[in-house]
XYZ file of C-alpha atoms in Angstrom:
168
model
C 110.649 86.520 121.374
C 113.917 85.599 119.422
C 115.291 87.590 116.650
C 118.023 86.155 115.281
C 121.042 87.555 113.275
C 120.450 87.288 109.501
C 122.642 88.916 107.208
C 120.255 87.206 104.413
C 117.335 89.367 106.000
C 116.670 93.297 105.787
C 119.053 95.301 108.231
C 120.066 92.193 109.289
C 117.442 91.134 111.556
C 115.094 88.236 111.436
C 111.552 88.625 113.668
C 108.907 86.018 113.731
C 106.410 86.430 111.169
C 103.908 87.144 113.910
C 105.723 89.295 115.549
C 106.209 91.347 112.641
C 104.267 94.276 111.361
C 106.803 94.537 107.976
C 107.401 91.597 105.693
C 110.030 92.627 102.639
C 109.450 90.978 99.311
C 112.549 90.435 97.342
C 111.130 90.428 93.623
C 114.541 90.483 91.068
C 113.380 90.619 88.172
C 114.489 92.850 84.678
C 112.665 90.917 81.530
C 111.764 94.132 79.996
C 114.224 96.881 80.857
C 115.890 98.232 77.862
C 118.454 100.017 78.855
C 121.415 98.997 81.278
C 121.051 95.401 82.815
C 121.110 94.785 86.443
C 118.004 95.798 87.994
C 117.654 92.092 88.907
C 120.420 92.258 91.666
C 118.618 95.357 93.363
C 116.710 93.100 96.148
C 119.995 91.591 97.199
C 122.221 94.902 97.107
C 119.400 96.746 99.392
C 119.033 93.830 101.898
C 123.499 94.079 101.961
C 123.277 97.840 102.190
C 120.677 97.615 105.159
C 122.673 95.583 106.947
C 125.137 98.621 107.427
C 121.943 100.887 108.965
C 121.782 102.314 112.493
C 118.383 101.006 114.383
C 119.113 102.860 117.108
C 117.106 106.512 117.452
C 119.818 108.914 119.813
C 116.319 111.490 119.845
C 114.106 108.482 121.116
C 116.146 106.894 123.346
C 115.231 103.255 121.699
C 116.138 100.687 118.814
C 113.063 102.036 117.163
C 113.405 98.692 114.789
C 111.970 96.190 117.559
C 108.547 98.670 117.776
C 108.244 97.277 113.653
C 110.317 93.958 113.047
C 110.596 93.318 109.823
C 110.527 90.080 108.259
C 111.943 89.136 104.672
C 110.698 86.556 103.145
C 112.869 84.093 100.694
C 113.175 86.110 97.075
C 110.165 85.454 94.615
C 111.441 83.072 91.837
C 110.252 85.083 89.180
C 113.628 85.794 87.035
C 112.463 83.385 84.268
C 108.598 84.395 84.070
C 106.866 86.480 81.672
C 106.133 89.696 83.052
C 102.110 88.993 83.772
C 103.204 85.424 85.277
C 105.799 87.685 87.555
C 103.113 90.360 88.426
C 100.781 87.756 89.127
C 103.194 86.118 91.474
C 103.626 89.467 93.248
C 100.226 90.729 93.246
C 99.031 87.405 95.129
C 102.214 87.322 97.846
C 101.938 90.970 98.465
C 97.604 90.584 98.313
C 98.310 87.711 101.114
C 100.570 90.047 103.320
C 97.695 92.914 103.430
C 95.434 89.308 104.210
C 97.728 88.786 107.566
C 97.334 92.691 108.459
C 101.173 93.114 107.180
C 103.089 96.021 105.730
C 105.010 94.895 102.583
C 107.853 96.389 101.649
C 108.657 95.381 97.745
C 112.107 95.090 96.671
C 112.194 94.607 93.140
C 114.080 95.035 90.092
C 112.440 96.842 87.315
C 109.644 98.735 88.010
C 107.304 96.798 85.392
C 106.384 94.747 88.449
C 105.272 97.646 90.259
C 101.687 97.033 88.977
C 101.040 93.888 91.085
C 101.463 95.339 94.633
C 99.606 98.739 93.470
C 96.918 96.634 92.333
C 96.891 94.452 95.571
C 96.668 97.473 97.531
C 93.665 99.383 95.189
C 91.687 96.264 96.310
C 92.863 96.856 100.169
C 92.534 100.541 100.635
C 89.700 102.787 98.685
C 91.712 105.946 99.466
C 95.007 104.580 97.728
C 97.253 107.077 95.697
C 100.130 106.290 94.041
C 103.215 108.601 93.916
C 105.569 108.104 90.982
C 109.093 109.717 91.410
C 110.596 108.536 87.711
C 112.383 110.761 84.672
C 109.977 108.708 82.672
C 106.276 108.811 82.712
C 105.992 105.064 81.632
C 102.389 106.112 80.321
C 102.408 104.027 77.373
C 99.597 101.966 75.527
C 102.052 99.117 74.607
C 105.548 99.153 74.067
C 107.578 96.135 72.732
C 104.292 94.216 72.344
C 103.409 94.283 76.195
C 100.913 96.307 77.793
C 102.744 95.040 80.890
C 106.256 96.609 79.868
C 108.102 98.751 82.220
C 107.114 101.860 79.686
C 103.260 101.074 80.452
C 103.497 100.759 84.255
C 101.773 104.335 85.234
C 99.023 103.915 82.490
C 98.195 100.808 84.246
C 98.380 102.303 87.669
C 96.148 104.834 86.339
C 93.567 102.459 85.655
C 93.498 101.163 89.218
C 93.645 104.499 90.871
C 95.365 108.280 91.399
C 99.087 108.715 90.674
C 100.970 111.829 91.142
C 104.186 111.968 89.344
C 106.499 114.140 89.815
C 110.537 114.441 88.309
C 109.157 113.563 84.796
């Protein structure tokens, strides 16, 4: 098996796609944050950060990153969607990585988007439960004229299956 170095690719490593158990999503996308801009370049700034991460376990005695491999796909285009065209676009990429028996790991701007995966993985696992770590409880009806909006994102989850939040 090759892995190759990627600084493109989370912690720098790039496994086959069959080799790997992970596949990372890179979703930026911030259409209906309100506050401070920039949740858009998140993806990019985690994959850079990763790169600086140890894989080897002192304890374990082993790069504990080859028993995984991760591999990260090329990031959604999903900037200039409306936010049910971008969860859509989500839902059905991550839907497709449960499909190949993969783990995916979302990387996303806003947390609007969050409602694709969870609902890709309601219709994968019947036990699911989704814990929310957030100041806000994003349990609105509608805000801004979206029942999609980042403020509506748990009452949506809700809808699909148990949440626990906690921090609100």
């Amino acid at each position: 098996m090759e892995v190759k170095n990627d600084k493109k690719a989370f912690m720098g490593f790039c496994y086959p796609y069959e080799f790997s158990k992970a596949v990372v999503i890179l979703a930026p996308y911030e259409k209906t944050a309100t506050y401070k801009k920039g949740q858009a370049a998140g993806p990019q700034a985690i994959i850079d950060a990763s790169n600086q991460l140890e894989t080897y376990d002192v304890e374990l005695k082993e790069d504990y990153i080859d028993k995984i491999g991760f591999y990260t796909l090329d990031k959604l285009q999903i900037q200039e969607l409306e936010v049910q065209q971008a969860i859509e676009v989500l839902y059905k990429e991550t839907k497709k990585q449960f499909e190949n028996k993969k783990f995916p790991i979302i990387f996303g701007g806003e947390h609007s988007i969050s409602y694709g995966p969870i609902k890709a993985a309601s219709e994968t696992f019947s036990n699911l439960s989704v814990l929310q770590i957030d100041a806000h409880a994003d349990m609105r009806e509608t805000y801004e004229g979206s029942k999609y909006n980042h403020a509506c994102v748990m009452r949506r989850a809700r809808e699909l299956t148990k949440v626990v939040s906690v921090g609100v």
